[in-house]
mmCIF file of C-alpha atoms and ligand atoms in Angstrom:
data_model
loop_
_atom_site.group_PDB
_atom_site.id
_atom_site.type_symbol
_atom_site.label_atom_id
_atom_site.label_comp_id
_atom_site.label_asym_id
_atom_site.label_seq_id
_atom_site.Cartn_x
_atom_site.Cartn_y
_atom_site.Cartn_z
ATOM 1 C CA MET T 21 130.374 150.596 175.706
ATOM 2 C CA ASN T 22 127.488 152.622 176.989
ATOM 3 C CA GLN T 23 128.891 156.088 176.496
ATOM 4 C CA GLU T 24 126.139 157.644 178.608
ATOM 5 C CA LEU T 25 127.465 155.924 181.699
ATOM 6 C CA MET T 26 130.851 157.438 181.344
ATOM 7 C CA THR T 27 132.423 160.858 181.592
ATOM 8 C CA LEU T 28 135.881 160.909 180.148
ATOM 9 C CA ASP T 29 138.001 163.989 180.166
ATOM 10 C CA PHE T 30 141.603 163.300 179.373
ATOM 11 C CA TRP T 31 142.616 166.841 180.209
ATOM 12 C CA GLN T 32 141.663 166.219 183.839
ATOM 13 C CA ASP T 33 143.347 163.972 186.410
ATOM 14 C CA THR T 34 140.620 161.411 186.723
ATOM 15 C CA VAL T 35 138.138 159.406 184.735
ATOM 16 C CA ILE T 36 134.621 159.198 186.161
ATOM 17 C CA TYR T 37 132.965 155.907 185.287
ATOM 18 C CA GLU T 38 129.672 154.755 186.765
ATOM 19 C CA GLY T 39 130.036 157.334 189.517
ATOM 20 C CA LYS T 40 133.544 156.236 190.559
ATOM 21 C CA ALA T 41 136.718 158.225 189.928
ATOM 22 C CA PHE T 42 139.805 156.508 188.544
ATOM 23 C CA PRO T 43 143.247 158.077 188.121
ATOM 24 C CA ILE T 44 143.948 158.739 184.497
ATOM 25 C CA GLY T 45 146.254 156.485 182.478
ATOM 26 C CA THR T 46 146.731 152.753 182.489
ATOM 27 C CA LEU T 47 144.955 152.369 185.831
ATOM 28 C CA ALA T 48 141.918 153.970 184.299
ATOM 29 C CA CYS T 49 142.305 151.729 181.263
ATOM 30 C CA ASP T 50 142.296 148.661 183.484
ATOM 31 C CA ALA T 51 139.383 149.889 185.523
ATOM 32 C CA LEU T 52 137.080 150.512 182.576
ATOM 33 C CA ASN T 53 135.605 147.147 181.706
ATOM 34 C CA VAL T 54 134.206 147.445 178.211
ATOM 35 C CA PRO T 55 131.836 144.642 177.281
ATOM 36 C CA ALA T 56 131.735 145.066 173.520
ATOM 37 C CA ASP T 57 134.021 143.245 171.118
ATOM 38 C CA THR T 58 137.197 144.942 170.078
ATOM 39 C CA ILE T 59 138.929 143.604 167.044
ATOM 40 C CA ALA T 60 142.693 143.481 167.062
ATOM 41 C CA LYS T 61 144.453 142.539 163.891
ATOM 42 C CA MET T 62 147.964 141.266 164.007
ATOM 43 C CA ASN T 63 150.481 140.264 161.439
ATOM 44 C CA GLU T 64 153.902 141.459 162.355
ATOM 45 C CA HIS T 65 155.369 141.947 165.813
ATOM 46 C CA CYS T 66 155.108 140.662 169.345
ATOM 47 C CA GLU T 67 153.995 144.091 170.571
ATOM 48 C CA LYS T 68 150.589 143.118 169.227
ATOM 49 C CA ILE T 69 150.448 140.011 171.279
ATOM 50 C CA ASN T 70 151.355 141.951 174.370
ATOM 51 C CA LEU T 71 148.620 144.389 173.503
ATOM 52 C CA LEU T 72 146.171 141.511 173.387
ATOM 53 C CA LEU T 73 147.287 140.406 176.820
ATOM 54 C CA GLY T 74 146.605 143.914 178.050
ATOM 55 C CA LEU T 75 143.182 144.025 176.427
ATOM 56 C CA LEU T 76 142.225 140.646 177.850
ATOM 57 C CA ASN T 77 143.449 141.623 181.283
ATOM 58 C CA ALA T 78 141.433 144.814 180.978
ATOM 59 C CA GLY T 79 138.279 142.770 180.388
ATOM 60 C CA GLN T 80 137.947 143.436 176.671
ATOM 61 C CA ASP T 81 136.478 140.819 174.351
ATOM 62 C CA ILE T 82 138.769 140.578 171.378
ATOM 63 C CA VAL T 83 138.775 138.958 167.988
ATOM 64 C CA ILE T 84 142.222 138.367 166.513
ATOM 65 C CA VAL T 85 142.461 138.346 162.733
ATOM 66 C CA ASP T 86 145.695 137.159 161.145
ATOM 67 C CA ASN T 87 146.626 135.478 157.878
ATOM 68 C CA LEU T 88 149.598 133.744 159.617
ATOM 69 C CA TYR T 89 151.973 135.098 156.945
ATOM 70 C CA ASN T 90 154.606 135.869 159.563
ATOM 71 C CA SER T 91 153.197 134.508 162.818
ATOM 72 C CA SER T 92 152.292 131.309 164.612
ATOM 73 C CA PRO T 93 148.881 130.092 165.802
ATOM 74 C CA LYS T 94 150.679 128.772 168.910
ATOM 75 C CA VAL T 95 150.592 132.357 170.161
ATOM 76 C CA ILE T 96 146.895 131.870 170.931
ATOM 77 C CA ASP T 97 147.697 128.992 173.330
ATOM 78 C CA ARG T 98 150.299 131.119 175.035
ATOM 79 C CA ILE T 99 147.942 134.063 175.416
ATOM 80 C CA GLU T 100 145.506 131.648 177.056
ATOM 81 C CA ARG T 101 148.234 130.347 179.384
ATOM 82 C CA ILE T 102 149.099 133.863 180.520
ATOM 83 C CA THR T 103 145.632 135.358 180.855
ATOM 84 C CA GLY T 104 143.445 132.289 181.478
ATOM 85 C CA LYS T 105 141.223 133.476 178.611
ATOM 86 C CA ARG T 106 141.259 132.247 175.036
ATOM 87 C CA PRO T 107 140.710 135.021 172.501
ATOM 88 C CA VAL T 108 138.644 134.329 169.396
ATOM 89 C CA PHE T 109 140.995 133.760 166.466
ATOM 90 C CA VAL T 110 139.945 134.063 162.816
ATOM 91 C CA GLU T 111 142.456 133.144 160.123
ATOM 92 C CA ALA T 112 141.795 135.621 157.342
ATOM 93 C CA ASP T 113 143.517 138.204 155.195
ATOM 94 C CA CYS T 114 142.519 141.791 155.830
ATOM 95 C CA CYS T 115 142.664 142.483 152.093
ATOM 96 C CA ASP T 116 139.902 139.868 151.597
ATOM 97 C CA ARG T 117 136.755 141.936 151.476
ATOM 98 C CA ALA T 118 134.323 139.024 151.687
ATOM 99 C CA ALA T 119 136.162 137.620 154.718
ATOM 100 C CA MET T 120 136.135 141.013 156.433
ATOM 101 C CA ASP T 121 132.451 141.437 155.714
ATOM 102 C CA ARG T 122 131.731 138.003 157.225
ATOM 103 C CA LEU T 123 133.811 138.877 160.247
ATOM 104 C CA PHE T 124 131.954 142.099 160.944
ATOM 105 C CA SER T 125 128.644 140.255 160.459
ATOM 106 C CA ASP T 126 129.646 137.443 162.822
ATOM 107 C CA TYR T 127 130.902 139.696 165.633
ATOM 108 C CA ASP T 128 129.613 142.926 167.113
ATOM 109 C CA ILE T 129 132.820 144.859 166.623
ATOM 110 C CA THR T 130 133.051 148.331 168.115
ATOM 111 C CA GLY T 131 136.682 149.205 167.410
ATOM 112 C CA VAL T 132 139.668 148.115 165.363
ATOM 113 C CA ILE T 133 143.360 148.128 166.167
ATOM 114 C CA HIS T 134 145.060 147.704 162.832
ATOM 115 C CA PHE T 135 148.546 146.202 162.753
ATOM 116 C CA ALA T 136 148.164 144.028 159.683
ATOM 117 C CA GLY T 137 151.094 145.200 157.622
ATOM 118 C CA LEU T 138 154.414 144.170 156.163
ATOM 119 C CA LYS T 139 157.294 145.894 157.969
ATOM 120 C CA ALA T 140 160.734 144.941 156.664
ATOM 121 C CA VAL T 141 162.432 148.058 155.316
ATOM 122 C CA GLY T 142 164.882 146.211 153.009
ATOM 123 C CA GLU T 143 162.220 143.897 151.604
ATOM 124 C CA SER T 144 160.045 146.918 150.835
ATOM 125 C CA VAL T 145 162.791 148.333 148.617
ATOM 126 C CA GLU T 146 162.982 145.033 146.705
ATOM 127 C CA LYS T 147 159.212 144.464 146.521
ATOM 128 C CA PRO T 148 157.563 147.890 146.628
ATOM 129 C CA LEU T 149 154.354 146.793 144.910
ATOM 130 C CA LEU T 150 153.829 144.038 147.464
ATOM 131 C CA TYR T 151 154.152 146.605 150.254
ATOM 132 C CA TYR T 152 151.890 149.210 148.686
ATOM 133 C CA ARG T 153 149.295 146.582 147.738
ATOM 134 C CA ASN T 154 149.219 144.818 151.087
ATOM 135 C CA ASN T 155 149.512 147.729 153.502
ATOM 136 C CA LEU T 156 147.167 150.107 151.686
ATOM 137 C CA ASP T 157 144.678 147.497 150.551
ATOM 138 C CA SER T 158 144.248 145.957 154.005
ATOM 139 C CA THR T 159 143.625 149.394 155.512
ATOM 140 C CA LEU T 160 141.166 150.509 152.825
ATOM 141 C CA THR T 161 139.283 147.216 152.931
ATOM 142 C CA VAL T 162 138.878 147.285 156.702
ATOM 143 C CA LEU T 163 137.849 150.967 156.676
ATOM 144 C CA GLU T 164 135.192 150.366 154.021
ATOM 145 C CA VAL T 165 133.804 147.343 155.821
ATOM 146 C CA MET T 166 133.830 149.221 159.138
ATOM 147 C CA ARG T 167 131.757 151.984 157.599
ATOM 148 C CA GLU T 168 129.220 149.494 156.244
ATOM 149 C CA HIS T 169 128.923 147.925 159.691
ATOM 150 C CA ASN T 170 128.700 151.174 161.627
ATOM 151 C CA CYS T 171 132.017 150.762 163.400
ATOM 152 C CA HIS T 172 133.829 154.054 163.984
ATOM 153 C CA GLN T 173 136.913 153.534 166.141
ATOM 154 C CA PHE T 174 140.266 152.852 164.538
ATOM 155 C CA VAL T 175 143.744 152.743 166.058
ATOM 156 C CA PHE T 176 146.576 152.494 163.562
ATOM 157 C CA SER T 177 150.181 151.316 164.037
ATOM 158 C CA SER T 178 152.216 153.990 162.362
ATOM 159 C CA SER T 179 155.926 154.545 162.692
ATOM 160 C CA ALA T 180 158.532 157.164 163.495
ATOM 161 C CA THR T 181 159.710 156.539 159.964
ATOM 162 C CA VAL T 182 157.072 159.038 158.737
ATOM 163 C CA TYR T 183 159.236 161.861 160.138
ATOM 164 C CA GLY T 184 162.031 161.139 157.646
ATOM 165 C CA ASP T 185 165.362 162.805 158.362
ATOM 166 C CA GLN T 186 164.664 165.555 160.921
ATOM 167 C CA PRO T 187 166.426 166.555 164.128
ATOM 168 C CA ALA T 188 165.404 164.788 167.359
ATOM 169 C CA PRO T 189 163.426 165.029 169.539
ATOM 170 C CA LEU T 190 160.565 164.479 167.145
ATOM 171 C CA TYR T 191 157.273 166.189 167.924
ATOM 172 C CA GLU T 192 153.916 165.095 166.504
ATOM 173 C CA THR T 193 153.654 168.514 164.864
ATOM 174 C CA ALA T 194 156.780 167.949 162.748
ATOM 175 C CA GLN T 195 156.270 167.680 159.026
ATOM 176 C CA THR T 196 155.878 164.108 157.743
ATOM 177 C CA GLY T 197 156.878 162.525 154.435
ATOM 178 C CA GLY T 198 160.334 162.408 152.909
ATOM 179 C CA CYS T 199 160.470 158.677 153.744
ATOM 180 C CA SER T 200 163.499 156.704 152.592
ATOM 181 C CA ASN T 201 161.754 153.453 151.595
ATOM 182 C CA PRO T 202 158.371 152.112 150.395
ATOM 183 C CA TYR T 203 157.524 150.682 153.830
ATOM 184 C CA GLY T 204 157.792 154.186 155.291
ATOM 185 C CA TRP T 205 155.741 155.639 152.454
ATOM 186 C CA THR T 206 152.930 153.151 153.125
ATOM 187 C CA LYS T 207 152.750 154.403 156.727
ATOM 188 C CA PHE T 208 152.756 158.015 155.542
ATOM 189 C CA MET T 209 150.073 157.350 152.890
ATOM 190 C CA ILE T 210 147.843 155.472 155.327
ATOM 191 C CA GLU T 211 148.098 158.353 157.805
ATOM 192 C CA GLU T 212 146.968 160.735 155.040
ATOM 193 C CA ILE T 213 144.114 158.395 154.038
ATOM 194 C CA LEU T 214 142.934 158.256 157.642
ATOM 195 C CA LYS T 215 143.111 162.035 158.093
ATOM 196 C CA GLY T 216 141.019 162.475 154.947
ATOM 197 C CA ALA T 217 138.536 159.813 156.068
ATOM 198 C CA CYS T 218 138.048 161.654 159.373
ATOM 199 C CA ARG T 219 137.491 164.976 157.601
ATOM 200 C CA ALA T 220 134.761 163.361 155.487
ATOM 201 C CA ASP T 221 133.096 161.274 158.203
ATOM 202 C CA LEU T 222 132.508 163.176 161.414
ATOM 203 C CA ALA T 223 131.538 159.995 163.297
ATOM 204 C CA LEU T 224 134.949 158.425 162.689
ATOM 205 C CA SER T 225 137.573 158.344 165.431
ATOM 206 C CA VAL T 226 141.172 157.579 164.475
ATOM 207 C CA VAL T 227 144.285 157.413 166.637
ATOM 208 C CA LEU T 228 147.623 157.255 164.818
ATOM 209 C CA LEU T 229 150.363 155.754 166.987
ATOM 210 C CA ARG T 230 153.880 156.464 165.795
ATOM 211 C CA TYR T 231 156.039 153.685 167.213
ATOM 212 C CA PHE T 232 159.710 154.265 167.808
ATOM 213 C CA ASN T 233 161.829 151.078 168.236
ATOM 214 C CA PRO T 234 159.835 148.327 169.973
ATOM 215 C CA ILE T 235 161.941 145.617 171.632
ATOM 216 C CA GLY T 236 161.622 143.270 174.621
ATOM 217 C CA ALA T 237 159.146 140.475 175.254
ATOM 218 C CA HIS T 238 156.439 139.526 177.723
ATOM 219 C CA GLU T 239 158.054 138.968 181.123
ATOM 220 C CA SER T 240 156.700 135.388 181.271
ATOM 221 C CA GLY T 241 159.144 134.450 178.498
ATOM 222 C CA LEU T 242 156.204 132.871 176.630
ATOM 223 C CA ILE T 243 155.743 135.527 173.963
ATOM 224 C CA GLY T 244 158.409 137.336 171.995
ATOM 225 C CA GLU T 245 159.783 138.237 168.624
ATOM 226 C CA ASN T 246 160.567 135.424 166.210
ATOM 227 C CA PRO T 247 161.779 136.898 162.923
ATOM 228 C CA ASN T 248 162.006 134.709 159.834
ATOM 229 C CA GLY T 249 165.562 134.322 158.491
ATOM 230 C CA ILE T 250 168.349 136.753 159.308
ATOM 231 C CA PRO T 251 167.037 139.437 161.675
ATOM 232 C CA ASN T 252 166.980 142.967 160.257
ATOM 233 C CA ASN T 253 166.668 144.644 163.622
ATOM 234 C CA LEU T 254 169.212 145.152 166.347
ATOM 235 C CA MET T 255 167.704 143.344 169.356
ATOM 236 C CA PRO T 256 166.826 140.015 167.705
ATOM 237 C CA TYR T 257 170.279 140.039 166.128
ATOM 238 C CA ILE T 258 171.901 140.582 169.543
ATOM 239 C CA THR T 259 169.897 137.749 171.163
ATOM 240 C CA GLN T 260 170.776 135.346 168.334
ATOM 241 C CA VAL T 261 174.475 136.200 168.666
ATOM 242 C CA ALA T 262 174.313 135.805 172.459
ATOM 243 C CA ILE T 263 172.716 132.351 172.161
ATOM 244 C CA GLY T 264 175.248 131.246 169.544
ATOM 245 C CA ARG T 265 173.017 131.103 166.477
ATOM 246 C CA ARG T 266 175.127 133.819 164.834
ATOM 247 C CA GLU T 267 178.835 134.453 165.207
ATOM 248 C CA ARG T 268 178.884 138.179 165.828
ATOM 249 C CA LEU T 269 176.930 141.391 165.478
ATOM 250 C CA THR T 270 177.970 143.918 162.878
ATOM 251 C CA VAL T 271 177.584 147.447 164.205
ATOM 252 C CA PHE T 272 176.507 149.514 161.223
ATOM 253 C CA GLY T 273 178.900 152.451 161.439
ATOM 254 C CA ASP T 274 180.734 154.183 164.289
ATOM 255 C CA ASP T 275 181.308 157.507 162.547
ATOM 256 C CA TYR T 276 177.908 159.143 163.119
ATOM 257 C CA ASP T 277 177.656 162.474 164.888
ATOM 258 C CA THR T 278 176.559 160.819 168.160
ATOM 259 C CA PRO T 279 178.342 160.465 171.541
ATOM 260 C CA ASP T 280 180.035 157.145 170.662
ATOM 261 C CA GLY T 281 179.672 157.359 166.874
ATOM 262 C CA THR T 282 176.990 154.618 166.618
ATOM 263 C CA GLY T 283 173.322 155.114 165.730
ATOM 264 C CA VAL T 284 170.988 156.376 168.454
ATOM 265 C CA ARG T 285 167.371 155.172 168.724
ATOM 266 C CA ASP T 286 164.438 155.368 171.126
ATOM 267 C CA TYR T 287 163.852 151.756 172.219
ATOM 268 C CA ILE T 288 160.504 151.050 173.853
ATOM 269 C CA HIS T 289 159.421 147.882 175.687
ATOM 270 C CA VAL T 290 156.621 146.047 173.864
ATOM 271 C CA VAL T 291 154.536 145.880 177.047
ATOM 272 C CA ASP T 292 154.694 149.671 177.424
ATOM 273 C CA LEU T 293 153.725 149.931 173.773
ATOM 274 C CA ALA T 294 150.778 147.608 174.359
ATOM 275 C CA GLU T 295 149.558 149.794 177.224
ATOM 276 C CA GLY T 296 149.754 152.785 174.914
ATOM 277 C CA HIS T 297 147.248 151.021 172.653
ATOM 278 C CA LEU T 298 144.880 150.410 175.541
ATOM 279 C CA CYS T 299 144.890 154.115 176.257
ATOM 280 C CA ALA T 300 144.464 154.894 172.550
ATOM 281 C CA ILE T 301 141.398 152.705 172.115
ATOM 282 C CA ARG T 302 139.822 154.306 175.179
ATOM 283 C CA TYR T 303 140.624 157.714 173.722
ATOM 284 C CA ALA T 304 139.030 156.711 170.406
ATOM 285 C CA GLN T 305 135.906 155.587 172.260
ATOM 286 C CA ALA T 306 135.523 159.016 173.811
ATOM 287 C CA HIS T 307 136.437 161.302 170.887
ATOM 288 C CA THR T 308 135.967 161.744 167.168
ATOM 289 C CA GLY T 309 138.426 163.064 164.600
ATOM 290 C CA CYS T 310 142.043 162.118 164.053
ATOM 291 C CA GLU T 311 144.740 162.387 166.730
ATOM 292 C CA VAL T 312 148.386 161.364 166.552
ATOM 293 C CA PHE T 313 150.739 160.273 169.340
ATOM 294 C CA ASN T 314 154.385 159.285 169.530
ATOM 295 C CA LEU T 315 154.983 156.078 171.485
ATOM 296 C CA GLY T 316 158.567 156.293 172.664
ATOM 297 C CA THR T 317 160.524 156.876 175.858
ATOM 298 C CA GLY T 318 162.138 160.167 174.836
ATOM 299 C CA ARG T 319 165.572 158.683 175.552
ATOM 300 C CA GLY T 320 168.155 157.959 172.872
ATOM 301 C CA VAL T 321 170.320 154.822 173.230
ATOM 302 C CA SER T 322 173.317 154.050 171.016
ATOM 303 C CA VAL T 323 174.050 150.662 169.468
ATOM 304 C CA LEU T 324 177.084 150.197 171.719
ATOM 305 C CA GLU T 325 175.146 151.227 174.833
ATOM 306 C CA MET T 326 172.574 148.588 173.936
ATOM 307 C CA VAL T 327 175.225 145.893 173.389
ATOM 308 C CA HIS T 328 176.969 146.677 176.676
ATOM 309 C CA THR T 329 173.742 146.901 178.693
ATOM 310 C CA PHE T 330 172.566 143.571 177.258
ATOM 311 C CA SER T 331 175.882 141.898 178.149
ATOM 312 C CA GLU T 332 175.918 143.294 181.669
ATOM 313 C CA VAL T 333 172.330 142.614 182.751
ATOM 314 C CA ASN T 334 172.298 139.117 181.279
ATOM 315 C CA ASN T 335 175.919 138.263 182.010
ATOM 316 C CA VAL T 336 176.491 136.999 178.482
ATOM 317 C CA PRO T 337 179.031 138.140 175.878
ATOM 318 C CA VAL T 338 177.888 139.714 172.597
ATOM 319 C CA PRO T 339 180.821 139.631 170.158
ATOM 320 C CA TYR T 340 180.666 142.437 167.606
ATOM 321 C CA VAL T 341 182.635 144.088 164.828
ATOM 322 C CA ILE T 342 182.298 147.592 163.490
ATOM 323 C CA GLY T 343 181.123 147.574 159.886
ATOM 324 C CA PRO T 344 180.141 150.216 157.356
ATOM 325 C CA ARG T 345 176.976 152.292 157.696
ATOM 326 C CA ARG T 346 173.732 150.653 156.521
ATOM 327 C CA ALA T 347 172.161 152.497 153.584
ATOM 328 C CA GLY T 348 169.232 154.678 154.629
ATOM 329 C CA ASP T 349 170.077 154.717 158.369
ATOM 330 C CA LEU T 350 169.822 157.968 160.310
ATOM 331 C CA ALA T 351 172.191 159.055 163.082
ATOM 332 C CA THR T 352 169.698 159.914 165.829
ATOM 333 C CA VAL T 353 165.968 159.228 166.193
ATOM 334 C CA TYR T 354 164.055 159.729 169.434
ATOM 335 C CA ALA T 355 160.633 160.939 170.437
ATOM 336 C CA ASP T 356 159.206 163.747 172.430
ATOM 337 C CA PRO T 357 156.586 161.627 174.257
ATOM 338 C CA ALA T 358 154.964 164.509 176.211
ATOM 339 C CA LYS T 359 151.719 164.581 174.225
ATOM 340 C CA ALA T 360 150.852 160.955 175.000
ATOM 341 C CA LYS T 361 151.483 161.626 178.678
ATOM 342 C CA GLN T 362 149.431 164.786 178.743
ATOM 343 C CA ILE T 363 146.439 163.558 176.751
ATOM 344 C CA LEU T 364 146.410 159.763 177.112
ATOM 345 C CA GLY T 365 147.975 159.638 180.573
ATOM 346 C CA TRP T 366 150.458 157.139 179.166
ATOM 347 C CA GLU T 367 154.201 157.004 179.555
ATOM 348 C CA ALA T 368 156.788 154.271 179.115
ATOM 349 C CA LYS T 369 157.812 152.757 182.458
ATOM 350 C CA LYS T 370 160.211 149.946 181.626
ATOM 351 C CA THR T 371 163.964 150.511 181.574
ATOM 352 C CA LEU T 372 166.566 149.518 179.027
ATOM 353 C CA ALA T 373 167.677 146.783 181.477
ATOM 354 C CA ASP T 374 164.086 145.429 181.555
ATOM 355 C CA MET T 375 164.045 145.335 177.752
ATOM 356 C CA CYS T 376 167.377 143.466 177.644
ATOM 357 C CA ARG T 377 166.373 140.987 180.379
ATOM 358 C CA ASP T 378 162.975 140.212 178.846
ATOM 359 C CA SER T 379 164.369 139.796 175.316
ATOM 360 C CA TRP T 380 166.988 137.391 176.632
ATOM 361 C CA ARG T 381 164.473 135.393 178.723
ATOM 362 C CA TRP T 382 162.334 134.934 175.614
ATOM 363 C CA GLN T 383 165.328 133.874 173.506
ATOM 364 C CA THR T 384 166.739 131.396 176.050
ATOM 365 C CA ARG T 385 163.351 129.782 176.719
ATOM 366 C CA ASN T 386 162.482 129.572 173.034
ATOM 367 C CA PRO T 387 165.815 129.088 171.233
ATOM 368 C CA SER T 388 164.094 128.125 167.970
ATOM 369 C CA GLY T 389 161.039 130.342 168.272
ATOM 370 C CA TYR T 390 157.509 129.050 168.872
HETATM 371 N N1 LIG M 15 171.982 148.047 163.800
HETATM 372 C C1 LIG M 15 173.257 147.533 163.792
HETATM 373 N N2 LIG M 15 173.425 146.222 163.444
HETATM 374 C C2 LIG M 15 172.379 145.406 163.123
HETATM 375 C C3 LIG M 15 171.068 145.941 163.137
HETATM 376 C C4 LIG M 15 170.913 147.268 163.476
HETATM 377 O O1 LIG M 15 174.229 148.235 164.080
HETATM 378 O O2 LIG M 15 172.595 144.222 162.798
HETATM 379 C C5 LIG M 15 171.788 149.453 164.199
HETATM 380 C C6 LIG M 15 171.185 150.313 163.104
HETATM 381 O O3 LIG M 15 172.180 150.821 162.261
HETATM 382 C C7 LIG M 15 170.466 151.391 163.931
HETATM 383 C C8 LIG M 15 170.037 150.643 165.196
HETATM 384 O O4 LIG M 15 170.859 149.483 165.259
HETATM 385 O O5 LIG M 15 171.373 152.398 164.306
HETATM 386 C C9 LIG M 15 168.581 150.208 165.162
HETATM 387 O O6 LIG M 15 168.335 149.492 163.957
HETATM 388 P P1 LIG M 15 166.996 148.648 163.750
HETATM 389 O O7 LIG M 15 167.118 147.967 162.420
HETATM 390 O O8 LIG M 15 166.719 147.782 164.936
HETATM 391 O O9 LIG M 15 165.849 149.744 163.729
HETATM 392 P P2 LIG M 15 165.670 151.029 162.784
HETATM 393 O O10 LIG M 15 165.770 152.222 163.659
HETATM 394 O O11 LIG M 15 166.530 150.977 161.596
HETATM 395 O O12 LIG M 15 164.184 150.810 162.227
HETATM 396 C C10 LIG M 15 163.077 150.724 163.100
HETATM 397 C C11 LIG M 15 162.061 149.765 162.512
HETATM 398 C C12 LIG M 15 161.454 150.326 161.272
HETATM 399 C C13 LIG M 15 160.961 151.728 161.484
HETATM 400 C C14 LIG M 15 162.015 152.585 162.100
HETATM 401 C C15 LIG M 15 161.411 153.916 162.493
HETATM 402 O O13 LIG M 15 162.657 148.513 162.220
HETATM 403 O O14 LIG M 15 160.363 149.508 160.933
HETATM 404 O O15 LIG M 15 162.541 151.976 163.274
HETATM 405 O O16 LIG M 15 162.350 154.820 162.892
HETATM 406 F F1 LIG M 15 160.582 152.266 160.323
#
């Protein structure tokens, strides 16, 4: 990106680019066609794939790096089907320093969106060293290689889990730490590493995105979440029950201090989340230092509200039983998303019904995954 051509002021209503004014937010993101390569690194969730669709649609050149530990190369074909463009794909591990060095030598990379991490809370309790090694090492390796190759923009997938057990709504200014599992601690530690890196290197620009509960799928039904084994998370469990792969959902506790006694979370559609990343990378291109944003809707939804909404909008039963609480679960977690709206011009647009419809479309069109 030729920064001299562009005036970006996210406190104003518009973005001026090459003499033209664009309204701030996703429209501005789409309008700014950035010719340089942006590297997006994906290992875990379909929100990344939806982000890639957004980047491709916004005219970005992207290089996808994935070790295929928990993902399928067929995703690349599907991205091409949706966007008409085939992104460059490099199979490599982000902890592999030589591979990262080659990558940055082969491509003129101007910014990194780093998602390459392990994310299963329960597994992290059983295999903490694996989580600390993989999540920290991949981040440190990429940061070191970026510095050697003069690349300064870094967007990181963090998580609401860094807030620990605090009353909702959660503001970015709330204290972090007090995590209940090693996965959460890796997110907290990486945030601290990135803050320190920005203090030491004034050219560096980091955006920390604290995701709340991403669900949903691309509306085409071509790209969605395909967890290995028994799903840990609520939405993939619901879709597998609805399609008959599992007998019934167990609702983990109905004795929380919430309106219906079940856990309340801030579910966000993966496509909204992807657009948040587009805005974040643009922000990183125009600023230095470290900034943090919640990506959530600001609305809490209970487990039973989710089950009933899913059943109603898709006209399919979801049998469930009430079980005991799951260890480590909190009663209520939702974001205050005002900062992202004010500074990035981003806000979630999709409804809970959209999330339920799109998750179900993905599941019914791909009953056994990719
Ligand atoms: N739940 C059930 N039954 C299930 C699965 C989940 O009742 O089979 C309930 C949980 O108890 C919770 C809600 O559904 O109340 C959401 O649970 P998820 O497992 O889908 O999501 P969590 O909020 O536990 O965790 C998510 C991510 C984590 C992240 C965390 C941040 O999975 O990676 O949000 O708050 F750390």
